Amino acid sequence: MFEEDNAQWGLVHALVLDGEGGARAIARTELNDLELKSHESLWLHWDRSHPQTQSWLRNASGLSEFSCDLLLEENTRPRLLGLPNNELLLFLRGVNLNPGAEPEDMVSLRIFGSAQRVISLRMRPLRATDELLGEFEQGEGPKNPAELILYLAQHLTLKVQDLIGELSEIVDDEEDKIDADERYTPEHGSILQIRRRAAGLRRFLAPQRDIFGQLTRTKLPWFTADDADYWNELNNSLTRYLEELELTRERVGLVLEAEDRRLNVRMSRIMYRFGVLTGIFLPITFITGLLGINVGGVPFSNDPYGFAVTCGVMLVIGVGQWWFYRRLQWL
């Protein structure tokens, strides 16, 4: 795919779509003299952090300064912006599946789209674009810019589905462990991490869902009639995923609440037992303390059976209290 030739220019890959699901790769040096046929279109995928990318975008892409500023912004949120001449800017977010990265630290994909050209920029690698290249190699890729943008959005959405399913399975596992073993204590740090991950995903997926809804109503000449149905399906999919995320957050809350209730019940039971034991030993402690004072007239102080009598009295008191507590159903 000429990636080695293109790397020094910041161009990840350049593809000419043949209009039938296939594509041919071209090098950066071929762009200046490239002439597209009526059924062909061009996809340029750039590394946004590369200086040559920024230089080409501002000086050779033909885009307005306004469009270049937006595409090169440091921080963006999912958004859709219509441009003159039936062009658009589309900013999407994808799950970060790079090694050592947090999936909810989503990767930004900035897209410029027109009738015969798509320019996309990313900072970090995206699995979605790699899968799209595989589809081109099999001749099953998108046929035009409208389908290309749609395919990118679909691949990004599928990765979200996999991550949300993973989070849901973790919560399922924790719930099963709690139900199976009343002494099981979930790791609060990992449980709270699930909630934070769900919140991070929702931050970008909610506006992205709204964008898919806007694209359902977008009427550009180079969009086909069926595109609206596919965008509507993506909108419904993201709505379902957001509902699943909200449910996952609520279930995490229920897991933590269940653990707190079990901990409170366990502590109450322990304190109750301590209270009963204290109630039993309180009168016995009073007797031993009273007989241990160093003053005259202490009963049985000179009686050889005094200790045995005292122990018997305390035993009778203890048994009496045990019987009394049993009658009250405290034991």
Short mmCIF file of C-alpha atoms in Angstrom, two decimals:
data_model
loop_
_atom_site.label_atom_id
_atom_site.label_comp_id
_atom_site.label_asym_id
_atom_site.label_seq_id
_atom_site.Cartn_x
_atom_site.Cartn_y
_atom_site.Cartn_z
CA MET A 1 0.00 0.00 0.00
CA PHE A 2 3.03 2.31 -0.46
CA GLU A 3 3.04 3.01 3.27
CA GLU A 4 6.84 3.07 3.38
CA ASP A 5 6.95 5.57 0.53
CA ASN A 6 4.24 7.67 2.10
CA ALA A 7 5.49 7.56 5.70
CA GLN A 8 7.90 10.46 5.29
CA TRP A 9 5.05 12.62 4.04
CA GLY A 10 2.63 11.79 6.88
CA LEU A 11 0.34 10.01 4.43
CA VAL A 12 -0.76 6.69 5.93
CA HIS A 13 -2.30 5.52 2.68
CA ALA A 14 -3.79 6.87 -0.53
CA LEU A 15 -6.39 4.83 -2.41
CA VAL A 16 -8.24 5.35 -5.65
CA LEU A 17 -11.65 3.66 -5.42
CA ASP A 18 -12.66 1.93 -8.65
CA GLY A 19 -16.42 2.24 -8.05
CA GLU A 20 -16.89 -1.53 -7.80
CA GLY A 21 -15.66 -2.28 -4.28
CA GLY A 22 -11.95 -2.39 -5.03
CA ALA A 23 -9.17 0.18 -4.81
CA ARG A 24 -5.62 0.73 -5.96
CA ALA A 25 -2.92 2.30 -3.83
CA ILE A 26 -0.89 5.25 -5.00
CA ALA A 27 2.16 6.99 -3.58
CA ARG A 28 2.32 10.54 -2.29
CA THR A 29 4.28 11.66 -5.34
CA GLU A 30 1.42 10.68 -7.66
CA LEU A 31 -1.14 13.05 -6.11
CA ASN A 32 -0.14 16.16 -8.05
CA ASP A 33 -0.67 14.55 -11.46
CA LEU A 34 -3.61 12.32 -10.52
CA GLU A 35 -6.66 12.52 -12.79
CA LEU A 36 -9.75 10.63 -11.64
CA LYS A 37 -12.20 9.07 -14.01
CA SER A 38 -15.91 9.77 -13.59
CA HIS A 39 -16.52 6.52 -11.67
CA GLU A 40 -13.40 6.83 -9.49
CA SER A 41 -12.86 8.62 -6.20
CA LEU A 42 -9.91 9.29 -3.92
CA TRP A 43 -9.35 8.48 -0.24
CA LEU A 44 -6.39 10.07 1.53
CA HIS A 45 -5.73 8.97 5.10
CA TRP A 46 -3.21 11.15 6.95
CA ASP A 47 -1.32 11.15 10.25
CA ARG A 48 -2.49 14.43 11.76
CA SER A 49 0.60 14.86 13.96
CA HIS A 50 3.03 14.83 11.02
CA PRO A 51 4.31 18.29 9.93
CA GLN A 52 4.04 17.32 6.24
CA THR A 53 0.36 16.56 6.76
CA GLN A 54 -0.34 20.03 8.06
CA SER A 55 1.71 21.60 5.27
CA TRP A 56 -0.06 19.64 2.52
CA LEU A 57 -3.48 20.26 4.00
CA ARG A 58 -3.02 24.04 4.08
CA ASN A 59 -1.06 24.45 0.84
CA ALA A 60 -2.03 21.68 -1.58
CA SER A 61 -5.37 20.20 -0.52
CA GLY A 62 -7.54 22.97 -1.93
CA LEU A 63 -9.48 23.23 1.35
CA SER A 64 -10.35 26.57 2.87
CA GLU A 65 -8.41 27.91 5.83
CA PHE A 66 -11.53 27.48 7.95
CA SER A 67 -11.76 23.76 7.08
CA CYS A 68 -8.04 23.24 7.70
CA ASP A 69 -8.25 24.92 11.11
CA LEU A 70 -11.09 22.62 12.14
CA LEU A 71 -9.39 19.47 10.84
CA LEU A 72 -6.19 20.32 12.72
CA GLU A 73 -7.79 21.36 15.99
CA GLU A 74 -6.13 19.84 19.04
CA ASN A 75 -9.32 18.79 20.82
CA THR A 76 -12.64 18.08 19.17
CA ARG A 77 -15.94 16.47 19.92
CA PRO A 78 -18.10 14.50 17.46
CA ARG A 79 -19.74 16.99 15.14
CA LEU A 80 -21.06 17.45 11.61
CA LEU A 81 -20.58 20.61 9.62
CA GLY A 82 -21.87 21.37 6.14
CA LEU A 83 -19.60 23.29 3.77
CA PRO A 84 -20.20 25.13 0.49
CA ASN A 85 -20.22 23.17 -2.77
CA ASN A 86 -22.01 20.20 -1.15
CA GLU A 87 -19.02 19.26 1.00
CA LEU A 88 -18.95 18.32 4.67
CA LEU A 89 -16.73 17.93 7.70
CA LEU A 90 -17.39 14.99 9.98
CA PHE A 91 -15.63 14.37 13.28
CA LEU A 92 -16.09 10.91 14.81
CA ARG A 93 -14.63 8.95 17.71
CA GLY A 94 -13.49 5.34 17.75
CA VAL A 95 -12.49 2.92 20.51
CA ASN A 96 -8.77 3.03 21.24
CA LEU A 97 -7.57 -0.56 20.70
CA ASN A 98 -3.87 0.27 20.55
CA PRO A 99 -1.59 -1.77 22.88
CA GLY A 100 -1.43 -0.39 26.40
CA ALA A 101 -4.22 2.14 25.81
CA GLU A 102 -7.52 2.50 27.61
CA PRO A 103 -10.35 1.67 25.15
CA GLU A 104 -12.54 4.46 26.48
CA ASP A 105 -9.76 6.95 25.62
CA MET A 106 -11.34 7.24 22.22
CA VAL A 107 -9.42 8.08 19.05
CA SER A 108 -10.55 11.03 16.96
CA LEU A 109 -11.15 10.59 13.22
CA ARG A 110 -11.61 13.82 11.23
CA ILE A 111 -13.14 13.49 7.76
CA PHE A 112 -13.59 15.86 4.87
CA GLY A 113 -16.01 14.55 2.25
CA SER A 114 -16.97 15.65 -1.26
CA ALA A 115 -18.35 14.03 -4.40
CA GLN A 116 -15.02 12.47 -5.49
CA ARG A 117 -12.71 12.86 -2.54
CA VAL A 118 -12.44 11.87 1.12
CA ILE A 119 -9.65 13.16 3.35
CA SER A 120 -9.37 11.60 6.80
CA LEU A 121 -6.95 12.41 9.62
CA ARG A 122 -6.08 10.52 12.77
CA MET A 123 -3.51 10.90 15.55
CA ARG A 124 -3.33 7.24 16.62
CA PRO A 125 -3.91 4.09 14.54
CA LEU A 126 -7.49 2.91 14.12
CA ARG A 127 -8.47 -0.72 13.72
CA ALA A 128 -11.47 0.35 11.64
CA THR A 129 -9.33 1.69 8.79
CA ASP A 130 -7.21 -1.48 8.77
CA GLU A 131 -10.34 -3.61 8.39
CA LEU A 132 -11.55 -1.36 5.60
CA LEU A 133 -8.29 -1.93 3.73
CA GLY A 134 -8.89 -5.67 3.99
CA GLU A 135 -12.32 -5.24 2.42
CA PHE A 136 -10.80 -3.32 -0.47
CA GLU A 137 -8.31 -6.14 -1.06
CA GLN A 138 -11.23 -8.58 -1.31
CA GLY A 139 -13.15 -6.29 -3.67
CA GLU A 140 -15.92 -5.78 -1.09
CA GLY A 141 -15.16 -2.23 -0.02
CA PRO A 142 -17.17 0.96 -0.50
CA LYS A 143 -17.73 2.15 -4.05
CA ASN A 144 -17.87 5.91 -3.56
CA PRO A 145 -17.17 8.62 -0.95
CA ALA A 146 -20.64 8.37 0.59
CA GLU A 147 -20.23 4.64 1.16
CA LEU A 148 -16.66 5.13 2.39
CA ILE A 149 -17.77 7.51 5.15
CA LEU A 150 -20.63 5.14 6.01
CA TYR A 151 -18.28 2.13 6.18
CA LEU A 152 -15.91 4.01 8.49
CA ALA A 153 -18.79 4.90 10.80
CA GLN A 154 -20.02 1.30 10.79
CA HIS A 155 -16.63 -0.13 11.71
CA LEU A 156 -16.21 2.41 14.50
CA THR A 157 -19.65 1.52 15.86
CA LEU A 158 -18.96 -2.22 15.80
CA LYS A 159 -15.88 -1.72 17.98
CA VAL A 160 -18.05 0.16 20.47
CA GLN A 161 -20.44 -2.80 20.58
CA ASP A 162 -17.61 -5.19 21.45
CA LEU A 163 -16.36 -2.99 24.28
CA ILE A 164 -19.81 -2.45 25.79
CA GLY A 165 -20.43 -6.21 25.64
CA GLU A 166 -17.15 -6.76 27.51
CA LEU A 167 -18.14 -4.33 30.26
CA SER A 168 -21.55 -5.97 30.57
CA GLU A 169 -19.97 -9.42 30.91
CA ILE A 170 -17.73 -8.19 33.73
CA VAL A 171 -20.75 -6.90 35.65
CA ASP A 172 -22.61 -10.18 34.95
CA ASP A 173 -19.69 -12.10 36.43
CA GLU A 174 -19.61 -9.94 39.56
CA GLU A 175 -23.37 -10.35 40.08
CA ASP A 176 -23.10 -14.14 39.72
CA LYS A 177 -20.27 -14.29 42.26
CA ILE A 178 -22.25 -12.21 44.76
CA ASP A 179 -25.32 -14.42 44.34
CA ALA A 180 -23.30 -17.64 44.65
CA ASP A 181 -21.23 -16.68 47.71
CA GLU A 182 -22.52 -14.30 50.35
CA ARG A 183 -18.98 -13.86 51.66
CA TYR A 184 -17.62 -12.75 48.29
CA THR A 185 -16.38 -9.18 48.30
CA PRO A 186 -15.98 -7.48 44.91
CA GLU A 187 -12.96 -5.30 44.29
CA HIS A 188 -14.32 -1.77 44.62
CA GLY A 189 -11.53 -0.29 42.53
CA SER A 190 -12.27 -2.49 39.51
CA ILE A 191 -16.03 -1.98 39.86
CA LEU A 192 -15.67 1.79 39.98
CA GLN A 193 -13.35 1.59 36.98
CA ILE A 194 -16.19 0.04 34.97
CA ARG A 195 -18.42 2.97 35.90
CA ARG A 196 -15.72 5.46 34.88
CA ARG A 197 -15.21 3.67 31.57
CA ALA A 198 -18.93 3.72 30.87
CA ALA A 199 -19.08 7.44 31.65
CA GLY A 200 -16.11 8.11 29.35
CA LEU A 201 -17.74 6.23 26.48
CA ARG A 202 -21.04 8.00 26.95
CA ARG A 203 -19.32 11.38 26.76
CA PHE A 204 -18.53 10.85 23.06
CA LEU A 205 -21.16 8.36 21.98
CA ALA A 206 -24.14 10.53 22.85
CA PRO A 207 -23.18 13.38 20.44
CA GLN A 208 -22.05 10.82 17.86
CA ARG A 209 -25.52 9.28 17.93
CA ASP A 210 -27.01 12.70 17.26
CA ILE A 211 -24.65 13.13 14.32
CA PHE A 212 -25.85 9.88 12.78
CA GLY A 213 -29.36 11.22 13.19
CA GLN A 214 -28.38 14.40 11.32
CA LEU A 215 -26.80 12.35 8.52
CA THR A 216 -30.11 10.51 8.17
CA ARG A 217 -31.65 13.84 7.16
CA THR A 218 -28.71 15.11 5.10
CA LYS A 219 -29.51 15.45 1.40
CA LEU A 220 -26.27 15.84 -0.53
CA PRO A 221 -26.18 15.13 -4.29
CA TRP A 222 -23.44 12.51 -3.89
CA PHE A 223 -25.37 10.62 -1.19
CA THR A 224 -27.52 7.76 -2.49
CA ALA A 225 -31.15 7.23 -1.53
CA ASP A 226 -30.34 4.18 0.61
CA ASP A 227 -27.72 5.98 2.70
CA ALA A 228 -30.35 7.49 4.99
CA ASP A 229 -31.55 4.01 5.99
CA TYR A 230 -28.04 2.92 6.92
CA TRP A 231 -27.36 6.08 8.92
CA ASN A 232 -30.66 5.60 10.70
CA GLU A 233 -29.64 2.04 11.59
CA LEU A 234 -26.34 3.31 13.00
CA ASN A 235 -28.29 5.89 15.00
CA ASN A 236 -30.51 3.15 16.41
CA SER A 237 -27.48 0.98 17.19
CA LEU A 238 -25.75 3.75 19.13
CA THR A 239 -29.00 4.49 20.96
CA ARG A 240 -29.12 0.85 22.04
CA TYR A 241 -25.48 0.90 23.10
CA LEU A 242 -26.03 4.05 25.14
CA GLU A 243 -28.98 2.41 26.87
CA GLU A 244 -26.76 -0.60 27.58
CA LEU A 245 -24.09 1.70 29.00
CA GLU A 246 -26.63 3.38 31.26
CA LEU A 247 -27.90 -0.01 32.38
CA THR A 248 -24.32 -1.12 33.09
CA ARG A 249 -23.74 1.95 35.24
CA GLU A 250 -26.94 1.28 37.17
CA ARG A 251 -25.99 -2.37 37.66
CA VAL A 252 -22.58 -1.33 38.96
CA GLY A 253 -24.39 0.90 41.45
CA LEU A 254 -26.60 -2.01 42.49
CA VAL A 255 -23.55 -4.26 42.96
CA LEU A 256 -21.93 -1.66 45.21
CA GLU A 257 -25.19 -1.09 47.10
CA ALA A 258 -25.63 -4.83 47.60
CA GLU A 259 -22.09 -5.10 48.97
CA ASP A 260 -22.70 -2.15 51.30
CA ARG A 261 -25.92 -3.72 52.57
CA ARG A 262 -24.22 -7.05 53.17
CA LEU A 263 -21.37 -5.31 54.97
CA ASN A 264 -23.82 -3.35 57.15
CA VAL A 265 -25.79 -6.51 57.94
CA ARG A 266 -22.57 -8.33 58.83
CA MET A 267 -21.40 -5.49 61.08
CA SER A 268 -24.83 -5.23 62.71
CA ARG A 269 -24.80 -8.95 63.40
CA ILE A 270 -21.33 -8.75 64.94
CA MET A 271 -22.26 -5.74 67.07
CA TYR A 272 -25.47 -7.47 68.13
CA ARG A 273 -23.51 -10.50 69.34
CA PHE A 274 -21.09 -8.26 71.19
CA GLY A 275 -24.05 -6.49 72.78
CA VAL A 276 -25.59 -9.79 73.95
CA LEU A 277 -22.26 -10.96 75.37
CA THR A 278 -21.83 -7.63 77.11
CA GLY A 279 -25.32 -7.94 78.61
CA ILE A 280 -24.51 -11.42 79.95
CA PHE A 281 -21.17 -10.48 81.48
CA LEU A 282 -22.22 -7.09 82.85
CA PRO A 283 -23.88 -8.37 86.08
CA ILE A 284 -21.14 -10.97 86.53
CA THR A 285 -18.51 -8.26 86.17
CA PHE A 286 -20.42 -6.16 88.70
CA ILE A 287 -20.38 -9.01 91.25
CA THR A 288 -16.66 -9.70 90.81
CA GLY A 289 -15.88 -6.02 91.05
CA LEU A 290 -18.01 -5.63 94.18
CA LEU A 291 -16.41 -8.63 95.91
CA GLY A 292 -12.94 -7.44 94.95
CA ILE A 293 -12.99 -4.19 96.96
CA ASN A 294 -10.56 -4.05 99.90
CA VAL A 295 -12.94 -3.17 102.76
CA GLY A 296 -14.26 -5.12 105.69
CA GLY A 297 -17.49 -7.07 105.57
CA VAL A 298 -17.02 -8.64 102.13
CA PRO A 299 -19.17 -11.83 102.10
CA PHE A 300 -17.37 -15.19 102.09
CA SER A 301 -13.97 -13.55 102.53
CA ASN A 302 -13.05 -16.04 105.26
CA ASP A 303 -15.22 -18.92 104.09
CA PRO A 304 -13.27 -21.82 102.46
CA TYR A 305 -16.24 -22.37 100.12
CA GLY A 306 -16.71 -18.73 99.28
CA PHE A 307 -15.09 -18.96 95.80
CA ALA A 308 -17.22 -21.97 94.82
CA VAL A 309 -20.39 -20.26 96.06
CA THR A 310 -19.57 -17.10 94.14
CA CYS A 311 -18.86 -19.06 90.94
CA GLY A 312 -22.16 -20.90 91.37
CA VAL A 313 -24.06 -17.65 91.80
CA MET A 314 -22.48 -16.20 88.64
CA LEU A 315 -23.25 -19.42 86.75
CA VAL A 316 -26.89 -19.24 87.82
CA ILE A 317 -27.07 -15.59 86.76
CA GLY A 318 -25.50 -16.41 83.37
CA VAL A 319 -27.88 -19.32 82.72
CA GLY A 320 -30.81 -17.19 83.81
CA GLN A 321 -29.86 -14.44 81.40
CA TRP A 322 -29.40 -16.93 78.58
CA TRP A 323 -32.89 -18.32 79.26
CA PHE A 324 -34.33 -14.81 79.45
CA TYR A 325 -32.75 -13.80 76.11
CA ARG A 326 -34.05 -16.97 74.51
CA ARG A 327 -37.55 -16.16 75.70
CA LEU A 328 -37.23 -12.72 74.12
CA GLN A 329 -35.82 -14.35 70.94
CA TRP A 330 -32.66 -12.30 71.18
CA LEU A 331 -30.65 -15.48 70.77
#
